[in-house]
XYZ file of C-alpha atoms in Angstrom:
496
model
C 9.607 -15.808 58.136
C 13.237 -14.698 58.544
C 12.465 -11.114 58.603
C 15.339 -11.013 55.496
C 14.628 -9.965 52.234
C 16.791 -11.740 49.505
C 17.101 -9.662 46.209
C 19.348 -7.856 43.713
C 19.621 -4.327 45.101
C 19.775 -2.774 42.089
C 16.323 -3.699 41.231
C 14.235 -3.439 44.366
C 11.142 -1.659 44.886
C 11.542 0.940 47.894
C 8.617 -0.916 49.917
C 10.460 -3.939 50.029
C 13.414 -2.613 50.901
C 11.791 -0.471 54.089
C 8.808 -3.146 54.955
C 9.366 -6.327 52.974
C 6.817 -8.612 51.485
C 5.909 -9.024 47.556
C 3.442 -6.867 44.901
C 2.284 -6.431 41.348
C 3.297 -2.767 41.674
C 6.745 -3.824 43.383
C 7.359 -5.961 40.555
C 6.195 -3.128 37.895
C 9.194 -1.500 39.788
C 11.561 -3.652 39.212
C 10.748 -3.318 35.176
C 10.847 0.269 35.553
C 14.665 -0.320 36.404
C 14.599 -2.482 33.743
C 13.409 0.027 31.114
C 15.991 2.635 32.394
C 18.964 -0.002 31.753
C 17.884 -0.743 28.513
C 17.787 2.588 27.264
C 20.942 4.228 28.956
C 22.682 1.409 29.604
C 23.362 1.650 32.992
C 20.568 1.000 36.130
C 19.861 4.652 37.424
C 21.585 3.652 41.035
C 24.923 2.434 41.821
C 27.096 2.824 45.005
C 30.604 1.412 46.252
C 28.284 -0.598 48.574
C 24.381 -2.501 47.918
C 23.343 -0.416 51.096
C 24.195 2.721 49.222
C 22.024 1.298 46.117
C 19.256 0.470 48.795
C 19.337 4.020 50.587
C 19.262 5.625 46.731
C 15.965 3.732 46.272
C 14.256 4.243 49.378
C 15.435 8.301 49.350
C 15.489 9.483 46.104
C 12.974 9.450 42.856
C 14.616 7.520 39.768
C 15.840 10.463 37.550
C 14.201 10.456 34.141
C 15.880 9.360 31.368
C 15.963 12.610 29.481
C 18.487 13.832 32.151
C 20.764 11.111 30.142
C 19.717 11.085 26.830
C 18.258 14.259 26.043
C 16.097 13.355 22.865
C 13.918 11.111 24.909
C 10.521 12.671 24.624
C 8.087 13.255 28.046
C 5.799 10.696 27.156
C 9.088 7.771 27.859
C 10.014 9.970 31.617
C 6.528 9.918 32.294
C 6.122 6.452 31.242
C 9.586 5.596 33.654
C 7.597 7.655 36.722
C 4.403 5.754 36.376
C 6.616 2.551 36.636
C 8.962 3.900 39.519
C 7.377 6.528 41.551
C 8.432 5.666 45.242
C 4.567 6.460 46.392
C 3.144 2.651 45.283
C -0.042 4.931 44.747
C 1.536 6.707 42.213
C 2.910 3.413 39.953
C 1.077 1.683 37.815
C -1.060 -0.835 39.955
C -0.739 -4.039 37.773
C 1.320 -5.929 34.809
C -2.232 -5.267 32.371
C -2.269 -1.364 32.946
C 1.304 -1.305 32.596
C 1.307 -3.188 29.370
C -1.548 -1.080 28.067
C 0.332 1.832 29.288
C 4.036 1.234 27.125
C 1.724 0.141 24.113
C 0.205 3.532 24.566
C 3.383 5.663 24.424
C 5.335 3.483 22.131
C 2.243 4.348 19.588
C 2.147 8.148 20.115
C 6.405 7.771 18.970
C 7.579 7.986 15.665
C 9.390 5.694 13.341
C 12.924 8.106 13.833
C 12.704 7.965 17.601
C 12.319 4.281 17.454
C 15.399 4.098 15.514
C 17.491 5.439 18.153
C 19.842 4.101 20.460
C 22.089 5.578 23.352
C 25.643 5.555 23.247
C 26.182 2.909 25.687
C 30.118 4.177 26.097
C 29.407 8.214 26.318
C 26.185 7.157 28.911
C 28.499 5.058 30.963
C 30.828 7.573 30.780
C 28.525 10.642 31.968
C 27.542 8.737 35.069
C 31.191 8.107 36.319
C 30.961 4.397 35.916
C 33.845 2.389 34.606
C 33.046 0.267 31.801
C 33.886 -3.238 31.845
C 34.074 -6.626 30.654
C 29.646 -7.280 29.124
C 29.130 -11.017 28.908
C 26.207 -13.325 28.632
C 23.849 -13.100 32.150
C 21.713 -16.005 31.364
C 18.175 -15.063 32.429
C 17.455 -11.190 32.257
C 14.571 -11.384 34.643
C 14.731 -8.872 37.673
C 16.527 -11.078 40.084
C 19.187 -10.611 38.003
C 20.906 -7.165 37.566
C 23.490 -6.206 35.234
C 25.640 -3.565 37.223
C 24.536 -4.685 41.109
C 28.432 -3.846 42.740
C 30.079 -3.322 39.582
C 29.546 0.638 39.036
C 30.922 3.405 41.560
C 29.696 6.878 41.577
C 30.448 10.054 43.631
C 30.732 8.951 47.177
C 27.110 8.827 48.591
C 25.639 11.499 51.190
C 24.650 9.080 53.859
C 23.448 10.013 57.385
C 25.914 9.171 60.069
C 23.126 7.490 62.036
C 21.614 5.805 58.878
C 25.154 4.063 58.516
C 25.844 3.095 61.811
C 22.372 1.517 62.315
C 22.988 -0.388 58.769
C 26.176 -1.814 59.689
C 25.348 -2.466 62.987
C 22.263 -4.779 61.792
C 24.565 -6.516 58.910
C 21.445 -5.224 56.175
C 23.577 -6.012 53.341
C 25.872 -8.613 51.266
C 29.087 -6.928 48.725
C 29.843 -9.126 45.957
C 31.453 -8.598 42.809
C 29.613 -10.678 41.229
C 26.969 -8.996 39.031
C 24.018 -11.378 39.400
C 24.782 -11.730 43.249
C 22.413 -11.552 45.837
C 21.979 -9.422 48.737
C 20.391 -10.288 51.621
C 18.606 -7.030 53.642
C 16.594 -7.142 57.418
C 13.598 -5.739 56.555
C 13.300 -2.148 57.756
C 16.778 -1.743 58.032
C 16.935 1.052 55.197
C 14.426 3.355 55.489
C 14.047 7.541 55.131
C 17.227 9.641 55.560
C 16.599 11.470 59.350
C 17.793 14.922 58.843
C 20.280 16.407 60.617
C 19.401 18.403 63.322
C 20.064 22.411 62.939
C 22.298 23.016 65.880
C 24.365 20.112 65.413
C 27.343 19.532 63.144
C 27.203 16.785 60.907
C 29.491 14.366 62.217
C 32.436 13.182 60.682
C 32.388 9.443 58.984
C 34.289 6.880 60.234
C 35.742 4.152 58.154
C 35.613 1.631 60.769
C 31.743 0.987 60.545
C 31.927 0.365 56.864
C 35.005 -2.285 57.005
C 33.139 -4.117 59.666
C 29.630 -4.045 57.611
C 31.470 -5.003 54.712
C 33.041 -8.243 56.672
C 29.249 -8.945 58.280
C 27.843 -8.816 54.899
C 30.230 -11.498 53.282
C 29.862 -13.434 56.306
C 25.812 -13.284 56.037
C 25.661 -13.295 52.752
C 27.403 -16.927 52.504
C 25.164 -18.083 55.432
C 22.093 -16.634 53.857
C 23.256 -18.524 50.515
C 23.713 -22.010 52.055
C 20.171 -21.701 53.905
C 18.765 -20.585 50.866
C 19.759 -23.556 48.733
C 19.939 -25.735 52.178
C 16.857 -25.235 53.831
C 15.229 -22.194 52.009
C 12.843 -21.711 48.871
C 16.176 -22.688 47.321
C 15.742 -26.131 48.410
C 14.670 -28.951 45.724
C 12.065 -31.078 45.616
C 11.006 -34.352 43.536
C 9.014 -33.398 40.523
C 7.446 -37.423 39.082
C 6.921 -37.791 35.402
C 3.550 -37.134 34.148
C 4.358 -37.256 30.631
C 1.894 -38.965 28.268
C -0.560 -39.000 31.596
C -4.469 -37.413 30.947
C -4.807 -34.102 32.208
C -6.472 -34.739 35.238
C -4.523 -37.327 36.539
C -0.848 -35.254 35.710
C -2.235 -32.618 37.530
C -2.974 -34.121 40.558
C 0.132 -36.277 40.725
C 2.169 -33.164 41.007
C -0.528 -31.117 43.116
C 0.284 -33.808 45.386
C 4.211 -33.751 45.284
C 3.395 -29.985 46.158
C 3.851 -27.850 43.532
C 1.753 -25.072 41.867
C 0.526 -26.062 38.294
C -0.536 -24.088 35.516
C -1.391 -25.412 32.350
C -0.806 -24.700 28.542
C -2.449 -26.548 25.582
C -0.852 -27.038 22.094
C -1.690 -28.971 19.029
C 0.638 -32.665 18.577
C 1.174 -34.927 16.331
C 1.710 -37.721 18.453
C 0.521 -37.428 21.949
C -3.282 -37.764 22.013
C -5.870 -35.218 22.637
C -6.137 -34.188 26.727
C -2.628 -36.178 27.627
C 0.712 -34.211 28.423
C 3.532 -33.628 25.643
C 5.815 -32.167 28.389
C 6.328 -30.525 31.705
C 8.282 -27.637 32.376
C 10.417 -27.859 34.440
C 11.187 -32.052 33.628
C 10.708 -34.366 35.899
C 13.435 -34.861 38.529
C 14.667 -32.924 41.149
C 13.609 -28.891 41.063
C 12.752 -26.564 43.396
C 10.329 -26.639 45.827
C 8.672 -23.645 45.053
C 8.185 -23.958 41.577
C 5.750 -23.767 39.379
C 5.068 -26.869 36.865
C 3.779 -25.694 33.549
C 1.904 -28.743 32.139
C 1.948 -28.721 28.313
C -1.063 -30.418 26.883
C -2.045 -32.072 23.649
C -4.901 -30.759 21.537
C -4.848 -33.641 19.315
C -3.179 -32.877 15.933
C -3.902 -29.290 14.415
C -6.680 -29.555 11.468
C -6.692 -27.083 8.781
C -9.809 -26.229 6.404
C -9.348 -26.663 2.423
C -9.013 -23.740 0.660
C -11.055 -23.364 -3.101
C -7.782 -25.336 -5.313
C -9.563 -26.320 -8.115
C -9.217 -23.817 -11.271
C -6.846 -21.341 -9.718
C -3.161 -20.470 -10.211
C -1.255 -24.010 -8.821
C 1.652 -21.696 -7.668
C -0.734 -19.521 -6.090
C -2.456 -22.583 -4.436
C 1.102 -24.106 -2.837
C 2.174 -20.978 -1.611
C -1.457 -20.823 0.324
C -1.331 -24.181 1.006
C 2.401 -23.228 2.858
C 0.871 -20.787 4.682
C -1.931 -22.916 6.291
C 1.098 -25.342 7.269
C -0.533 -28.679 5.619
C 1.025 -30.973 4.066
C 1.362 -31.326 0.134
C 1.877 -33.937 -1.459
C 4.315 -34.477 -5.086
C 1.693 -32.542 -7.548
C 0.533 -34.475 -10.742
C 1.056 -33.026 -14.430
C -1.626 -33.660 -16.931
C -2.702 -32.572 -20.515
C -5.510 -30.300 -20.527
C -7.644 -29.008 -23.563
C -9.911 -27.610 -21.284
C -7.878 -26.123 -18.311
C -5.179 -23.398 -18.872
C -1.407 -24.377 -18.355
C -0.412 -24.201 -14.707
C -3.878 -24.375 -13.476
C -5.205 -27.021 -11.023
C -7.568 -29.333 -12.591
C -8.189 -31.578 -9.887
C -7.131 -31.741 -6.176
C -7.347 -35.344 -4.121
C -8.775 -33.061 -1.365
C -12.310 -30.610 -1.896
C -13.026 -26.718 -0.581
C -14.066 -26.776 2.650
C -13.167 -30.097 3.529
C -11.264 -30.429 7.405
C -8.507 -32.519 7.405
C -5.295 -33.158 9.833
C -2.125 -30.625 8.732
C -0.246 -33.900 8.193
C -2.435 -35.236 5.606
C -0.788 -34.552 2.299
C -3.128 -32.909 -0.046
C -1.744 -33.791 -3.691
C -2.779 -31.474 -6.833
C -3.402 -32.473 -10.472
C -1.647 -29.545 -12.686
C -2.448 -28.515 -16.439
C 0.377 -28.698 -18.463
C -2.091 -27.383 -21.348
C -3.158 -28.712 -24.556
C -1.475 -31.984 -25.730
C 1.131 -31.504 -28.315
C 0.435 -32.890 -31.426
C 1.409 -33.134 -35.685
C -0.889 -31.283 -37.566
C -2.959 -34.352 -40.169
C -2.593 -33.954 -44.111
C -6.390 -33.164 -44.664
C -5.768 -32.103 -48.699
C -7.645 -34.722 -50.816
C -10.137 -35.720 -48.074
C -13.820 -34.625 -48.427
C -14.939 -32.066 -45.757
C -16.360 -34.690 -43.635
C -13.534 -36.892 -43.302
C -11.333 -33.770 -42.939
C -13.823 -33.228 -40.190
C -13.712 -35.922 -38.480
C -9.801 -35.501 -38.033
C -10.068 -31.790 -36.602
C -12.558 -33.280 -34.146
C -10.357 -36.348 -32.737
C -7.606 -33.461 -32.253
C -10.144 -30.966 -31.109
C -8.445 -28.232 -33.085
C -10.604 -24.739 -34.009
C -11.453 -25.197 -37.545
C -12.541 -22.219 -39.961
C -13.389 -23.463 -43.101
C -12.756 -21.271 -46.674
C -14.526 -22.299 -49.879
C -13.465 -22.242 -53.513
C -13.866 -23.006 -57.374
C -11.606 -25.431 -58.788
C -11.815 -26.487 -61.995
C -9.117 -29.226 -60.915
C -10.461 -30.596 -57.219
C -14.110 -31.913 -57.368
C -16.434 -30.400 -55.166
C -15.686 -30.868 -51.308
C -12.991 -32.019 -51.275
C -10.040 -30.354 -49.260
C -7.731 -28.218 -51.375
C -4.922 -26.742 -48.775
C -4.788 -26.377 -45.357
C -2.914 -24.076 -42.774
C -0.712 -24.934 -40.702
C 0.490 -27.434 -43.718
C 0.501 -31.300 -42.578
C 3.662 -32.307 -40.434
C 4.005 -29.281 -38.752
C 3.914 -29.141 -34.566
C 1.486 -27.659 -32.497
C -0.959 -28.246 -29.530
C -4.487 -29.717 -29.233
C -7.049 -26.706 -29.722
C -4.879 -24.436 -31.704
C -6.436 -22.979 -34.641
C -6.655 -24.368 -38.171
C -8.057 -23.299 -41.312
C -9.134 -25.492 -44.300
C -10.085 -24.986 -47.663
C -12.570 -26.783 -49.469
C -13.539 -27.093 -53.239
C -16.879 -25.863 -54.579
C -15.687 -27.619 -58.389
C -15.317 -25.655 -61.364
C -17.067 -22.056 -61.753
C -20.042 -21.861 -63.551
C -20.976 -19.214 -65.917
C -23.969 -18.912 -68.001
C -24.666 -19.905 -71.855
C -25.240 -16.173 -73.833
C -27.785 -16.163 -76.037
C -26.749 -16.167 -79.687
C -30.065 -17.020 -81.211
C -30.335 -15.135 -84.265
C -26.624 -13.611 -84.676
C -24.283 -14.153 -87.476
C -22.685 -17.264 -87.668
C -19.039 -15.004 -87.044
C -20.677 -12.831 -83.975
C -22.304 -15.956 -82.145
C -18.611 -17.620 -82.043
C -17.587 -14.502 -80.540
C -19.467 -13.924 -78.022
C -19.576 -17.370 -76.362
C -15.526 -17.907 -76.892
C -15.052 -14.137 -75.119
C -17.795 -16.186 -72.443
C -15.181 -18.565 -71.827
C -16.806 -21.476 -73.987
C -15.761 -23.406 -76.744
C -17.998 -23.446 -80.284
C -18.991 -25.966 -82.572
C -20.829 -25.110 -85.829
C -23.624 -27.020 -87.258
C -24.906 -25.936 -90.975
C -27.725 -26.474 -92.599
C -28.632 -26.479 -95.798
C -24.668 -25.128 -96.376
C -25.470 -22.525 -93.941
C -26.246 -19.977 -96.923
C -27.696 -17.336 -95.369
C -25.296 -17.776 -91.814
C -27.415 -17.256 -89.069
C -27.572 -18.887 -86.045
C -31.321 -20.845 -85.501
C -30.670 -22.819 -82.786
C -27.753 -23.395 -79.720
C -27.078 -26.251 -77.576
C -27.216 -26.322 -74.697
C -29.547 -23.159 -74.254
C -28.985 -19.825 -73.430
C -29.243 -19.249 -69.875
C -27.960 -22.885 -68.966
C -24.995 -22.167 -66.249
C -21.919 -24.555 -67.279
C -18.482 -24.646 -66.871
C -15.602 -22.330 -68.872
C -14.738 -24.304 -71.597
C -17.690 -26.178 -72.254
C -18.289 -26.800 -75.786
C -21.856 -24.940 -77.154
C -23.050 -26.221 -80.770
C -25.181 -22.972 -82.996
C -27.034 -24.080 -85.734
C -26.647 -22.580 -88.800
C -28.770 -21.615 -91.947
């Protein structure tokens, strides 16, 4: 409405500088000038003076930033065109195609390029600039430039006429302030005329410029108090909507005339639909603002992941991941589930549950430690019995004894007292009695050859004669041949 464009000159678009007015593509400018700054270090304009800076936009096409730092590849300078051609038809028409466009070129570069960075001192130095003081500039965004009246270059080629219309219109503020702002009529700055061919270029006065220069601070200071006076700059009330429904928050600052846009995030104390917070906060702001409304989606719910039987360490660390919360984890005695397994979990697969609701885990700590029982002496069931109540692996051995009766336990391994674990291994030996071996038959042998051959079978011999036992052979044995009995069992022969 003031026919005055307010702005940092070092980052206007040349359309707003020559006609005014706001655009997508005037702001893809801006970032343009942005992108060159970041890389070299410097913006790609600078002048004793913001009309100089203004003139540099409006005449000339930003150089590219190979011209600076020659290992930039084309696809950056034609990335840095697209973004700053003066010709709006030429620039990238909107934030989504520029996006798409960086992604684009920043894929096509490899890792090594990536890597590198500009010598901020030799870049400063090629340009002619004087470095000085960097410090912190609060908010980087585009209404804030870095270098704006802080950098001098070669004295600018300006046309005579150019100048003296400028100055005599007041078109620009000098500050040294970096983040300053200039304010420009619109149209002021436009296309260099050229100089006609018959007449001399005149010669510059200084005059003009120490008057513009005293106009500018002079309108610059006005333009500031109106700005923050009377201007956009000017603050408004802003109520507080916290813990207000949606609906109700957003019309209760609709109607203290602000723009609203909303956001949703998950809380864990500020119900579902109401607001957690406004941005800006409540009080005074400015006027033309625009209130971000953070809203609550209730608290965040995570699904359960399969726990049971898997690696616990495995399970916390996904557990982490999901952001839930876990509870102390339980240690148990297992014969069933390996150590550091989950047996149990208070919470099952697939179950939906708030991230705050501690989900607690029951851990194997393995078999049960135990003292191995003294099994020797015990029949095989009782020693049975025992392995079962400790659930231990049994493998059972079998042997003759001509000491231990028949099943009952003659050693075991590992030996009683010693430590080990529910379900470990044990193995038991159990007597079959004494070896049996069977009765040769002597039925008819010499008295001497009978007694040998059942003493060399391991059993003992008792004669019986008859009649004196005259003619010494054996008639009879007892018990029979072919009876199995134990070594050392006593056989009686007969004798005649």
């Amino acid at each position: 409405g003031t026919g005055t464009v307010l702005g940092t000159v070092a980052y206007l678009a040349p359309e707003v500088i020559s006609h005014g007015g706001g655009s997508p593509a005037a702001d893809i400018y801006s970032v343009g000038i942005l992108l060159y700054e970041l890389l070299c270090g410097t913006v790609p304009f600078s002048g004793d003076m913001p009309i100089q800076v203004a003139m540099k936009h409006v005449n000339e096409d930003v150089p590219p930033i190979s011209d600076t730092l020659m290992w930039v590849p084309r696809e950056v300078d034609d990335l840095l065109a697209a973004f700053t051609a003066r010709d709006v038809t030429d620039r990238d028409p909107s934030a989504q195609l520029a996006l798409a466009h960086l992604q684009r070129v920043r894929e096509q570069l490899s890792d090594e390029v990536l890597s590198r960075r500009a010598d901020v001192a030799s870049v400063i130095n090629s340009h002619d600039i004087p470095q000085h003081a960097s410090g912190d500039h609060g908010d980087t965004g585009i209404d804030h430039s870095l270098d704006t009246g802080a950098q001098h270059t070669a004295p600018f080629d300006m046309n005579t006429h150019a100048t003296a219309t400028i100055t005599s219109r007041a078109t620009a503020a000098l500050s040294n302030d970096d983040s300053a702002l200039v304010a420009l009529p619109v149209g002021a700055v436009g296309p260099n005329p050229r100089h006609s061919p018959t007449e001399p270029p005149r010669k510059r006065r200084r005059w003009p410029i120490v008057l513009a220069v005293v106009t500018i601070v002079l309108l610059a200071t006005a333009g500031t108090w109106w700005w923050f006076r009377f201007g956009p700059g000017s603050l408004a009330e802003l109520p507080d909507v916290t813990g207000q429904p949606e609906a109700a928050a957003t019309d209760m600052v609709r109607d203290a005339n602000f723009a609203v846009q909303v956001e949703r995030t998950f809380d864990d104390e500020v119900a579902e639909g109401h607001v957690i917070r406004t941005d800006p906060t409540a009080g005074k702001i400015p006027k033309d603002a625009v209130v971000t409304l953070w809203v609550s989606q209730g608290i965040r719910k995570v699904t359960i992941p399969k726990l049971v039987g898997r690696d616990a360490q495995e399970v916390l660390d996904e557990l982490r991941a999901i952001e839930v919360a876990i509870g102390e984890s339980v240690y148990e005695y297992s014969d069933s589930v390996p150590e550091g397994q989950v047996i149990s979990a208070s919470q099952q697969e697939g179950d939906v549950i708030p991230h705050n609701q501690a989900v607690i885990l029951t851990i194997s700590q393995g078999p049960e430690p135990i003292t191995f029982p003294d099994l020797v002496g015990k029949t095989r069931d009782e020693a049975q019995a025992q392995i079962d109540a400790l659930a231990l692996q049994v493998t059972w051995e079998e042997s003759f004894s001509d000491d231990i009766p028949a099943d009952e336990v003659i050693s075991q391994s590992p030996k009683a007292g010693s430590d080990g674990h529910r379900t470990d291994a044990i193995s038991v030996e159990v007597s079959k009695g004494p070896e049996l071996f069977e009765v040769p038959d002597v039925f008819g042998k010499s008295s001497a050859e009978a007694r040998r051959i059942l003493e060399e079978a391991g059993f003992q011999v008792e004669v019986s004669k008859v009649l004196g036992g005259v003619f010494g052979t054996v008639r009879s044995q007892d018990p029979s041949a072919g009876t199995k009995l134990p070594r050392g069992t006593t056989i009686t022969i007969t004798v005649v």
